[in-house]
PDB file of C-alpha atoms and ligand atoms in Angstrom:
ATOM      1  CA  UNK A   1      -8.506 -29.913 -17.346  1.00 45.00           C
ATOM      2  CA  UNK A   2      -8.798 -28.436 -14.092  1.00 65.00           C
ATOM      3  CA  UNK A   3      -6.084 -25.286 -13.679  1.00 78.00           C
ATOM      4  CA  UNK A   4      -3.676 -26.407 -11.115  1.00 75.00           C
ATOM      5  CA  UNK A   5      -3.239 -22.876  -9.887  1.00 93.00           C
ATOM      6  CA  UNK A   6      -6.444 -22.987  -8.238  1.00 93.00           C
ATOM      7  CA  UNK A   7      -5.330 -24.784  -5.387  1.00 93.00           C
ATOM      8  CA  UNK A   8      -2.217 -22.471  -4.825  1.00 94.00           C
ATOM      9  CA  UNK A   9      -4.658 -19.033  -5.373  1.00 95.00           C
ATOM     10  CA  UNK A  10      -8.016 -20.266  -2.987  1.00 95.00           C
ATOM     11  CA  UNK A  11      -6.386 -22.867  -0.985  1.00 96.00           C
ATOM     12  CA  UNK A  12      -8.416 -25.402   1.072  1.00 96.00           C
ATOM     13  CA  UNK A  13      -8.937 -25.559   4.773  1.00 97.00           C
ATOM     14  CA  UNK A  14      -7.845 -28.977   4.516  1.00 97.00           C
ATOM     15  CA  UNK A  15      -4.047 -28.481   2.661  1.00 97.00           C
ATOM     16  CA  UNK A  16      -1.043 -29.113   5.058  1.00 97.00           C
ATOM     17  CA  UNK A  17       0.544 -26.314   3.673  1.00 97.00           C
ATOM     18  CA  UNK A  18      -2.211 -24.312   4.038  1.00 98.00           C
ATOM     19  CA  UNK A  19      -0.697 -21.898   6.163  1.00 98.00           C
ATOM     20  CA  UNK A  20       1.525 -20.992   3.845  1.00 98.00           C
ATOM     21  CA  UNK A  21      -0.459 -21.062   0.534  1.00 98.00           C
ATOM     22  CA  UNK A  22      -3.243 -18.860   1.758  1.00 98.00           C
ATOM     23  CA  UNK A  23      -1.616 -15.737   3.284  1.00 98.00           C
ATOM     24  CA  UNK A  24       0.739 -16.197  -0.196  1.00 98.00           C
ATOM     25  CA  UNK A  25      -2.420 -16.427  -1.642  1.00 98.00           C
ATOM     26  CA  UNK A  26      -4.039 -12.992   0.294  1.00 98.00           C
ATOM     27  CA  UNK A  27      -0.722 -11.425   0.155  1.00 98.00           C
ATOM     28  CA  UNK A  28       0.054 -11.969  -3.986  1.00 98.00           C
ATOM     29  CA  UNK A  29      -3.528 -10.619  -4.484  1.00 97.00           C
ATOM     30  CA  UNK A  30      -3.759  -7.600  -2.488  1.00 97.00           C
ATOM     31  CA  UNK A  31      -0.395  -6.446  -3.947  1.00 96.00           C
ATOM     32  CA  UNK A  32      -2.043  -7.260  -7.569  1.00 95.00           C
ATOM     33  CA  UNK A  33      -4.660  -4.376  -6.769  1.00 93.00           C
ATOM     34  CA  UNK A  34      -1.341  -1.892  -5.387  1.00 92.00           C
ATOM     35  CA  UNK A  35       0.593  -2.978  -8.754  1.00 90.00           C
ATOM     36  CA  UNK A  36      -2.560  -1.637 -10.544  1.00 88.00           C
ATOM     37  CA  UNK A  37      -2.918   1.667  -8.505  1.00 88.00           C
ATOM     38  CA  UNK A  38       0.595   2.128  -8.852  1.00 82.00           C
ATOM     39  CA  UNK A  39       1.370   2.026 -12.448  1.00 78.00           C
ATOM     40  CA  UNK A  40      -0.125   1.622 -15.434  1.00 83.00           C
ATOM     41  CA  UNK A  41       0.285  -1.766 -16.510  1.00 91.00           C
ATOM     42  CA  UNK A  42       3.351  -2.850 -15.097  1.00 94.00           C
ATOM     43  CA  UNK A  43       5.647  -5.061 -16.756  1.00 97.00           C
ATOM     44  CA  UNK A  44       5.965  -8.596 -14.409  1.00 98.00           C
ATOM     45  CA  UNK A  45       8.576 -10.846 -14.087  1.00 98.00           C
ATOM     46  CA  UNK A  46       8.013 -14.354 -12.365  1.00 98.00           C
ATOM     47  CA  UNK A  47      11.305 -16.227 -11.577  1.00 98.00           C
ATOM     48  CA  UNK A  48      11.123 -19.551 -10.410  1.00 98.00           C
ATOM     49  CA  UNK A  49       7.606 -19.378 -12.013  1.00 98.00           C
ATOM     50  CA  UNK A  50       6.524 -22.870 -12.141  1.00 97.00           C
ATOM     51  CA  UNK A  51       3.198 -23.233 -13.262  1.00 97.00           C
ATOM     52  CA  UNK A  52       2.484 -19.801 -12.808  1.00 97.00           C
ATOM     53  CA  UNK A  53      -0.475 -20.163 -10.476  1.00 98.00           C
ATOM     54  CA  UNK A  54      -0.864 -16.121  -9.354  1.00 98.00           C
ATOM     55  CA  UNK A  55      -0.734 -14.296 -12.671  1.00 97.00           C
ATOM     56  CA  UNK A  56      -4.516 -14.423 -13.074  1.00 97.00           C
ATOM     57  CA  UNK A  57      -4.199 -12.128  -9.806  1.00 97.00           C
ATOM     58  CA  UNK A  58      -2.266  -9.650 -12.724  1.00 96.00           C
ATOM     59  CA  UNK A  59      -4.055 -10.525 -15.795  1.00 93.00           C
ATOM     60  CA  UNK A  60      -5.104  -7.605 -17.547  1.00 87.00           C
ATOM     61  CA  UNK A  61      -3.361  -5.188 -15.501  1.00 91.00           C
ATOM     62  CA  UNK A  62       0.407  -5.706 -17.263  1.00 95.00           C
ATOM     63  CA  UNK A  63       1.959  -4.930 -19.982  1.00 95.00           C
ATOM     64  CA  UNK A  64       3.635  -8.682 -20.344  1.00 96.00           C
ATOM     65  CA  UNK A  65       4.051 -11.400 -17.762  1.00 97.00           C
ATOM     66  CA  UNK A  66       7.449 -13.010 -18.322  1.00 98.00           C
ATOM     67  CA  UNK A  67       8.069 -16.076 -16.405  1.00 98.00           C
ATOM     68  CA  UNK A  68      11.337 -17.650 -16.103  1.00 98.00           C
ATOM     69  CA  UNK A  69      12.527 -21.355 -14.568  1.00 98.00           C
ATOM     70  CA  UNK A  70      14.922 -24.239 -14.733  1.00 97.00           C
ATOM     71  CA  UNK A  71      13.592 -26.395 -17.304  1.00 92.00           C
ATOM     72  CA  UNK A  72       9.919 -25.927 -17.239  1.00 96.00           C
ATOM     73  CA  UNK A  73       7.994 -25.353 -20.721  1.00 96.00           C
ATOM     74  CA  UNK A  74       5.394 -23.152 -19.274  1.00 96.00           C
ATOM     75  CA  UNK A  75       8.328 -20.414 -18.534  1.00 98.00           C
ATOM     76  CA  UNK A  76       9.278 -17.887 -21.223  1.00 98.00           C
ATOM     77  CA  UNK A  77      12.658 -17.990 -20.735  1.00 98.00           C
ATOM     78  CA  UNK A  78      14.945 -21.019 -19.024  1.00 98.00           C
ATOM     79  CA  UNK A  79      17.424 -19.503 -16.992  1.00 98.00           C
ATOM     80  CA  UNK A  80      18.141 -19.244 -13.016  1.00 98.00           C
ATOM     81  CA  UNK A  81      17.497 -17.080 -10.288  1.00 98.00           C
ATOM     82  CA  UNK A  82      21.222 -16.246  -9.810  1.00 98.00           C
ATOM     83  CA  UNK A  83      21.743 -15.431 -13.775  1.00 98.00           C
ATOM     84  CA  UNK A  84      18.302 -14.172 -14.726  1.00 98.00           C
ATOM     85  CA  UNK A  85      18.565 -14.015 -18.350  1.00 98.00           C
ATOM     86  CA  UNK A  86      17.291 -10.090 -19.402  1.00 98.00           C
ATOM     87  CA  UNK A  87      18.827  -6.930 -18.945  1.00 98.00           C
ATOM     88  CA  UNK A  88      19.236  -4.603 -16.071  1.00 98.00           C
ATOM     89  CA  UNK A  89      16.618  -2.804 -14.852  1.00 98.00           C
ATOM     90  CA  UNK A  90      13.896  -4.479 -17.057  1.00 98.00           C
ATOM     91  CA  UNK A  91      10.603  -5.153 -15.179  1.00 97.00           C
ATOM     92  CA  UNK A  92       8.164  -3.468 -12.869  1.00 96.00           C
ATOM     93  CA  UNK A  93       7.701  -6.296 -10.728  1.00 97.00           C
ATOM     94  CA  UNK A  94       9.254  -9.217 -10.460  1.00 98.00           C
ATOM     95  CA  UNK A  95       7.831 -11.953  -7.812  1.00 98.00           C
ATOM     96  CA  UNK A  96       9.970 -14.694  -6.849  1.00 98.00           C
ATOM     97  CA  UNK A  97       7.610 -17.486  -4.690  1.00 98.00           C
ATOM     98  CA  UNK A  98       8.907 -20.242  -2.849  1.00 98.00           C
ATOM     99  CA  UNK A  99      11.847 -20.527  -4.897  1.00 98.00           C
ATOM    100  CA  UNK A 100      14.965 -18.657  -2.745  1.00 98.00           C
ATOM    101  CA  UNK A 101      14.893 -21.940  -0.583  1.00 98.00           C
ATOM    102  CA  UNK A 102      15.791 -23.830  -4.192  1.00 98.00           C
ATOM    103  CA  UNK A 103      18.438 -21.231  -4.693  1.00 98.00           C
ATOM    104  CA  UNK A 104      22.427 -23.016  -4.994  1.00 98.00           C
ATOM    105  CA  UNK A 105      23.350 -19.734  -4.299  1.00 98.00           C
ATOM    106  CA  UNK A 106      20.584 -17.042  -2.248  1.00 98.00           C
ATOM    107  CA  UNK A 107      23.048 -14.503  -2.014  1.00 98.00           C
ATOM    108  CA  UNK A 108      23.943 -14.178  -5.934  1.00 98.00           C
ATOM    109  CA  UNK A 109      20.181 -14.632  -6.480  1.00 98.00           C
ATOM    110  CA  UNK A 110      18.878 -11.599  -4.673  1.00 98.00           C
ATOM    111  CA  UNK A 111      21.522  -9.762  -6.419  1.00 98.00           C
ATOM    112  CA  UNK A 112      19.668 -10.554  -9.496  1.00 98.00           C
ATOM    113  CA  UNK A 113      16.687  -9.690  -8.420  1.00 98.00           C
ATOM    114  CA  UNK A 114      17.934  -6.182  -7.518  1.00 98.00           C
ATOM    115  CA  UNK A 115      19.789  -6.116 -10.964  1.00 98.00           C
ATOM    116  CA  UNK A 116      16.408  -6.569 -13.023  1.00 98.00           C
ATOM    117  CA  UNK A 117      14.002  -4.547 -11.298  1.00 98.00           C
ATOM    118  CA  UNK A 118      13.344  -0.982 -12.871  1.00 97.00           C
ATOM    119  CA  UNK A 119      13.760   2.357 -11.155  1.00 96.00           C
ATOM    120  CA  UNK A 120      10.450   2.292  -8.825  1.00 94.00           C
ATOM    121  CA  UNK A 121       9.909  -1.243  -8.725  1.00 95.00           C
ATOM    122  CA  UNK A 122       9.384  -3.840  -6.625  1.00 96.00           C
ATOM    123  CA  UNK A 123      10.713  -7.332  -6.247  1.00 98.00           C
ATOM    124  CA  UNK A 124       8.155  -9.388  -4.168  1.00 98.00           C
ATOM    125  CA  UNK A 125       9.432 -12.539  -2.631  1.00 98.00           C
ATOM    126  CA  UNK A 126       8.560 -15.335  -0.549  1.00 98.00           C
ATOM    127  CA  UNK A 127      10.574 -18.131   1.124  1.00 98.00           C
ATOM    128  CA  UNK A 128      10.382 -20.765   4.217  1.00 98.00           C
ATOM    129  CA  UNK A 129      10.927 -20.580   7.891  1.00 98.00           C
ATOM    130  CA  UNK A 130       9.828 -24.021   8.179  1.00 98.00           C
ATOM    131  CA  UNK A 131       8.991 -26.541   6.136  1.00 97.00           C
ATOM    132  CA  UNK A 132       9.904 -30.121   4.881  1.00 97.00           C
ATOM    133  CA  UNK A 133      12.160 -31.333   3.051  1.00 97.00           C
ATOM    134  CA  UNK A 134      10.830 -30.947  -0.598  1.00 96.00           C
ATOM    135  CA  UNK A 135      13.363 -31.215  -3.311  1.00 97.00           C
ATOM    136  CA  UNK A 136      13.005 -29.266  -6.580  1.00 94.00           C
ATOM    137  CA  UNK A 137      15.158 -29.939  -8.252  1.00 94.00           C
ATOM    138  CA  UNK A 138      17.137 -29.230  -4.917  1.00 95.00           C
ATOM    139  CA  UNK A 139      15.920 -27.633  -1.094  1.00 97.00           C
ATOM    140  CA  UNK A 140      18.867 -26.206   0.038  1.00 98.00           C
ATOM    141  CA  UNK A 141      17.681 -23.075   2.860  1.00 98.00           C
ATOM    142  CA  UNK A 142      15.683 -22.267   5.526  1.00 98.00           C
ATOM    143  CA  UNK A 143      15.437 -18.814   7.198  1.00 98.00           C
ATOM    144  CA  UNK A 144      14.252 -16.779  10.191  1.00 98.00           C
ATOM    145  CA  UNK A 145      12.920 -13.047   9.528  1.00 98.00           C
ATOM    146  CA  UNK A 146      16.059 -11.430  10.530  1.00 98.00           C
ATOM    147  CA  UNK A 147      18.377 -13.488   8.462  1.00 98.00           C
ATOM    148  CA  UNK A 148      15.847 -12.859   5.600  1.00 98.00           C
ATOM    149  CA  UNK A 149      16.459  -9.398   5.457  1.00 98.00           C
ATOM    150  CA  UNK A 150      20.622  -9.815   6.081  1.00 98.00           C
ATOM    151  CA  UNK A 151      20.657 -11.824   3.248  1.00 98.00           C
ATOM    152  CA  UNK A 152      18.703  -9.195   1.458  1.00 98.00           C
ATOM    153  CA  UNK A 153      20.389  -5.941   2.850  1.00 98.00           C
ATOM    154  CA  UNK A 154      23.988  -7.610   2.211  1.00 98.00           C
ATOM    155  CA  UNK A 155      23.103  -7.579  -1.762  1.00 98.00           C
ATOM    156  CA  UNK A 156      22.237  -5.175  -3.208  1.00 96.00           C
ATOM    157  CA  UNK A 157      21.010  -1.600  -2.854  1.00 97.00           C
ATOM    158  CA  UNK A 158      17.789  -1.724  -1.535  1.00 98.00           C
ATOM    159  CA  UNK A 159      16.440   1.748  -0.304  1.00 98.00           C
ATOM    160  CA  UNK A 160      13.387  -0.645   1.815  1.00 98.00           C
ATOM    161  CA  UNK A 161      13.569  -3.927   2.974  1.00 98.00           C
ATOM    162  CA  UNK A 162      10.359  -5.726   4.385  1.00 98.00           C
ATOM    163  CA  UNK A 163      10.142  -9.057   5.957  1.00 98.00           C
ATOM    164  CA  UNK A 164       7.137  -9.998   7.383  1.00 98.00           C
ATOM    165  CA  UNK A 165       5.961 -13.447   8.692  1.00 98.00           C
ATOM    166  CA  UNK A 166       3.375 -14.945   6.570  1.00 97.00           C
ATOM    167  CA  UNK A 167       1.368 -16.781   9.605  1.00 98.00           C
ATOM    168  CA  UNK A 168       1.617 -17.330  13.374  1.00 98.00           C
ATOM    169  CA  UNK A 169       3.915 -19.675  15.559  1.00 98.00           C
ATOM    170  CA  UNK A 170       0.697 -21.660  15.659  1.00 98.00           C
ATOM    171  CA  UNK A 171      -0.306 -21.955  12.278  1.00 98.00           C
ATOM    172  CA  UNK A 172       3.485 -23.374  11.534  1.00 98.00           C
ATOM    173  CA  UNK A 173       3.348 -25.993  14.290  1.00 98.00           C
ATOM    174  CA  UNK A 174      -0.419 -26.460  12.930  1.00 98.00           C
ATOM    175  CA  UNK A 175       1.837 -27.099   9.610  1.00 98.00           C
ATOM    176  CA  UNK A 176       3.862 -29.701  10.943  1.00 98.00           C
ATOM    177  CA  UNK A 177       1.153 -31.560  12.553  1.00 98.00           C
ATOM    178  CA  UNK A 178      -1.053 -31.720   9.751  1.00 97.00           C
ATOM    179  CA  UNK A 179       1.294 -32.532   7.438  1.00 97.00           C
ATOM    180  CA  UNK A 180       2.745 -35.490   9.395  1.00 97.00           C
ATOM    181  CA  UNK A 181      -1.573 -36.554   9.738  1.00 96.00           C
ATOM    182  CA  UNK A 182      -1.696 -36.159   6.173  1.00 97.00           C
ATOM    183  CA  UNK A 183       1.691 -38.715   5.541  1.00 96.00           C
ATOM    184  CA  UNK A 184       0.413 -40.748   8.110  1.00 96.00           C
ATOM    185  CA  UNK A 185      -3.257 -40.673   6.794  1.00 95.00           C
ATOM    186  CA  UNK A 186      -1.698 -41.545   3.343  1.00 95.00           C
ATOM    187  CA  UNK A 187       0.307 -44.683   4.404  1.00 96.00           C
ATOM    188  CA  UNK A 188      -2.477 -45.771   6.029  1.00 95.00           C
ATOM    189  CA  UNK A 189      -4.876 -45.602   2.775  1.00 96.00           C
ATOM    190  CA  UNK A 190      -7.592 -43.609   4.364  1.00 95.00           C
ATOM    191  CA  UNK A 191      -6.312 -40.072   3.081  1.00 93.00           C
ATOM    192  CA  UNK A 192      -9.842 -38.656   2.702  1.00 94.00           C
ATOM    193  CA  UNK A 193     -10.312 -39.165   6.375  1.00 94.00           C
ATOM    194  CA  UNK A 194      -7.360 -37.193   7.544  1.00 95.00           C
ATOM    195  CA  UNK A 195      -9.032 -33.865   5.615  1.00 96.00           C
ATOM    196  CA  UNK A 196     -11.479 -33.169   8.273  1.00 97.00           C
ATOM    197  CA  UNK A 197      -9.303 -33.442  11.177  1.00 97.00           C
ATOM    198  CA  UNK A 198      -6.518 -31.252   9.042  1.00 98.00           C
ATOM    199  CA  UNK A 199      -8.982 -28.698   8.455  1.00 98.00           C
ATOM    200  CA  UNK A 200      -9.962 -28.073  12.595  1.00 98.00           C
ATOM    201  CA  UNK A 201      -6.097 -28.125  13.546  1.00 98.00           C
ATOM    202  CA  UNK A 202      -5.698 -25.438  10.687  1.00 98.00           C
ATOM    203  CA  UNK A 203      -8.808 -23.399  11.573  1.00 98.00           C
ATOM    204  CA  UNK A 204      -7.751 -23.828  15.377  1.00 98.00           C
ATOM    205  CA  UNK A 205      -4.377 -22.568  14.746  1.00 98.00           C
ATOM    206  CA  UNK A 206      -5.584 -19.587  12.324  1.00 98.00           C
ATOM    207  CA  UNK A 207      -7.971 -18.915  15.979  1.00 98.00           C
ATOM    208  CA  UNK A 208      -4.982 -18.828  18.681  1.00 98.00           C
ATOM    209  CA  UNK A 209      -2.769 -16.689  16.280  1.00 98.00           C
ATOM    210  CA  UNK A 210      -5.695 -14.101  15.614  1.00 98.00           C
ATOM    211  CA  UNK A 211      -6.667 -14.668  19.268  1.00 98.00           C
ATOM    212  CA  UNK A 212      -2.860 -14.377  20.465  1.00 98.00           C
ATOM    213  CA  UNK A 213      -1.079 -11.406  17.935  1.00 97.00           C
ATOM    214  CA  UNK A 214       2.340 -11.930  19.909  1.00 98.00           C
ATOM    215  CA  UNK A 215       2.341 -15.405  18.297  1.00 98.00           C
ATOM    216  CA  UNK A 216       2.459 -13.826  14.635  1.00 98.00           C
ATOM    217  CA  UNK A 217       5.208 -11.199  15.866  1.00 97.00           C
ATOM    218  CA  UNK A 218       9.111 -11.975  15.067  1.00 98.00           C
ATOM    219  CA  UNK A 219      10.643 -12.220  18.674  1.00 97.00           C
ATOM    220  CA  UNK A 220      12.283 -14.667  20.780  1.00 98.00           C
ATOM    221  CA  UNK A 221      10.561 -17.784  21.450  1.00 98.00           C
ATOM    222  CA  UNK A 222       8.216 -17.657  17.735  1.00 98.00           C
ATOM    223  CA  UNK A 223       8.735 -19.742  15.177  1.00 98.00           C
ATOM    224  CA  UNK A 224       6.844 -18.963  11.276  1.00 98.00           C
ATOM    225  CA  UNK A 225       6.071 -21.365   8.206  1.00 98.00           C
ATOM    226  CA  UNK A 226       6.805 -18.769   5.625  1.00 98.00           C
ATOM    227  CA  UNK A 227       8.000 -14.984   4.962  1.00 98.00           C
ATOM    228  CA  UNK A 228       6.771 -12.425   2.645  1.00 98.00           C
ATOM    229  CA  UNK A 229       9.456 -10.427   1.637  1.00 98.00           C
ATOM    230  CA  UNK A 230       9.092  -6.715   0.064  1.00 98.00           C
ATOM    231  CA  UNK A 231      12.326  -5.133  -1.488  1.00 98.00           C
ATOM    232  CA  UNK A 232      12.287  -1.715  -3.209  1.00 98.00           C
ATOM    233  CA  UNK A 233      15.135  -0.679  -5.064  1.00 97.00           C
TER     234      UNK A 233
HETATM  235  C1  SAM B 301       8.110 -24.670  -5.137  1.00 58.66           C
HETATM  236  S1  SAM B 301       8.185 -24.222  -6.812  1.00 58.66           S
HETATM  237  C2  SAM B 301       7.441 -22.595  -6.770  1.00 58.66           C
HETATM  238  C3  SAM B 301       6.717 -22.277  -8.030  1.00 58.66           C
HETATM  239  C4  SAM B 301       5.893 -20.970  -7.988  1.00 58.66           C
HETATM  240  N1  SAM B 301       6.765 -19.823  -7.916  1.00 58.66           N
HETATM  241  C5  SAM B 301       4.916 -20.963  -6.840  1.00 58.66           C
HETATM  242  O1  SAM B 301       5.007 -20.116  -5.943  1.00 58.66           O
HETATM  243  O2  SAM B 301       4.036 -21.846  -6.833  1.00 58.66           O
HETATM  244  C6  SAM B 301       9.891 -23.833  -7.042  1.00 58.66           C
HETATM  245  C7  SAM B 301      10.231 -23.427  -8.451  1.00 58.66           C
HETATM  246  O3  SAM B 301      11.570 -22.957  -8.495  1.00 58.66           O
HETATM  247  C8  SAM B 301      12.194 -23.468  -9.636  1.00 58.66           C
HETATM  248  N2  SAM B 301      13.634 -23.443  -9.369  1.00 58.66           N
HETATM  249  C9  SAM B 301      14.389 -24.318  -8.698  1.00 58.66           C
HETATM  250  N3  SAM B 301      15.666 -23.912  -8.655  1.00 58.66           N
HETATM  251  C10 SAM B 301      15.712 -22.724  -9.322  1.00 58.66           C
HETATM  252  C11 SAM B 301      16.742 -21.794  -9.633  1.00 58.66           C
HETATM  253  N4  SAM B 301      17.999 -21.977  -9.232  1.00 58.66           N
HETATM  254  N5  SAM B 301      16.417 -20.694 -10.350  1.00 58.66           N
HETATM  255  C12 SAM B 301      15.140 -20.482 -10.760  1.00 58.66           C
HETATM  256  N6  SAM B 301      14.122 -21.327 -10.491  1.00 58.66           N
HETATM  257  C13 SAM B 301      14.409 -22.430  -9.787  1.00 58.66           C
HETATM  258  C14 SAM B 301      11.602 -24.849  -9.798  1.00 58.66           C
HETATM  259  O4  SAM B 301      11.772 -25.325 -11.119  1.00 58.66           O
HETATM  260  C15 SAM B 301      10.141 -24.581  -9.457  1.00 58.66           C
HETATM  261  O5  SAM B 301       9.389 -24.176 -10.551  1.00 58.66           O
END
């Protein structure tokens, strides 16, 4: 069977969410390499893990990669993000992807997320600016980068809070388009046809944000699919 991670660690041109998944992607793996400079094998924890599609990016550089979800047999342990089941202070790293948003309660959950990381850890995290409505089991929040790292400062003691915008005000309206072309594309019955045209408005958007850097910095008027969020106890 063909691992469904793949997708989420080398995503395609032609994904609507592709401005999301592949600075995620870029982001998850460069901090791999840093995790392995750092210390020697770390011990990871991945809540709200769902399939666990970036611990290949890890493999062989940990000590033990726990993951932890609602209900999902490929986690270790079933629990939430706002009562993480292990004890203070436990893990190296812990990465929480696209899972705040899912969150009944954001505030409680970064708590937790402080609570478990070790002494000289990190907690790595990633959440929406923008995006659809996709339920699972509930999508509750959205965010901009300064009420990102509120929600962060306001619990618990971080000594460095990070928040940086995954992708450029183009790239998210680039989002919205292709995803609606996608739908549309879908309905329609002719959902191979729509990949082409997704891929240009994604690699046109990718241009004018590289071309354009104000357009990928947080300030009045921009507007981002997705934040990377680093948090250091
Ligand atoms: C969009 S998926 C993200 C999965 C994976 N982290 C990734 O980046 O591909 C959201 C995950 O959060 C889990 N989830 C939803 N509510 C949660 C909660 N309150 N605590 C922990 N996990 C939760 C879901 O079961 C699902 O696996």
């Amino acid at each position: 069977m063909a691992d469904p991670g793949e997708a989420r660690r080398r995503p395609s041109l032609t994904s609507p969410t592709y401005a999301v998944r592949a600075p995620l992607a870029a982001w998850l793996r460069a901090e791999a390499d840093v995790a392995a400079r750092r210390e020697p094998r770390p011990r990871l924890l991945d809540v709200g893990c769902g399939t666990k599609p970036y611990a290949p990016f890890f493999a062989g550089n940990v000590a033990e990669y726990v993951g932890v979800d609602v209900s999902n047999p490929e986690a270790e342990l079933e629990g939430t993000v706002e009562e993480i089941p292990v004890p203070d202070g436990t893990f190296d790293l812990v990465l929480c992807t696209q899972t705040l948003e899912h969150a009944n309660d954001p505030a409680r959950a970064v708590h937790e997320l402080r609570r478990v990381v070790a002494p000289g850890g990190r907690v790595l995290a990633s959440t929406h600016g923008v995006q659809v409505y996709h339920p699972n089991p509930d999508d509750l929040w959205r965010w901009t980068h300064a009420g990102l790292e509120r929600l962060f400062r306001e619990n618990g003691a971080w000594s460095d809070v990070l928040v940086a915008p995954s992708s450029g005000t183009t790239a998210c309206l680039g989002m919205l388009v292709a995803t609606y072309l996608d739908l549309l594309a879908k309905r329609a019955r002719v959902r191979p046809l729509g990949s082409p045209v997704i891929a240009a408005v994604n690699a046109v958007a990718r241009g004018v944000d590289r071309a354009l850097p104000p357009l990928s910095t947080p300030q009045p008027g921009t507007i981002f699919a997705n934040y990377h969020v680093t948090a250091t106890p």
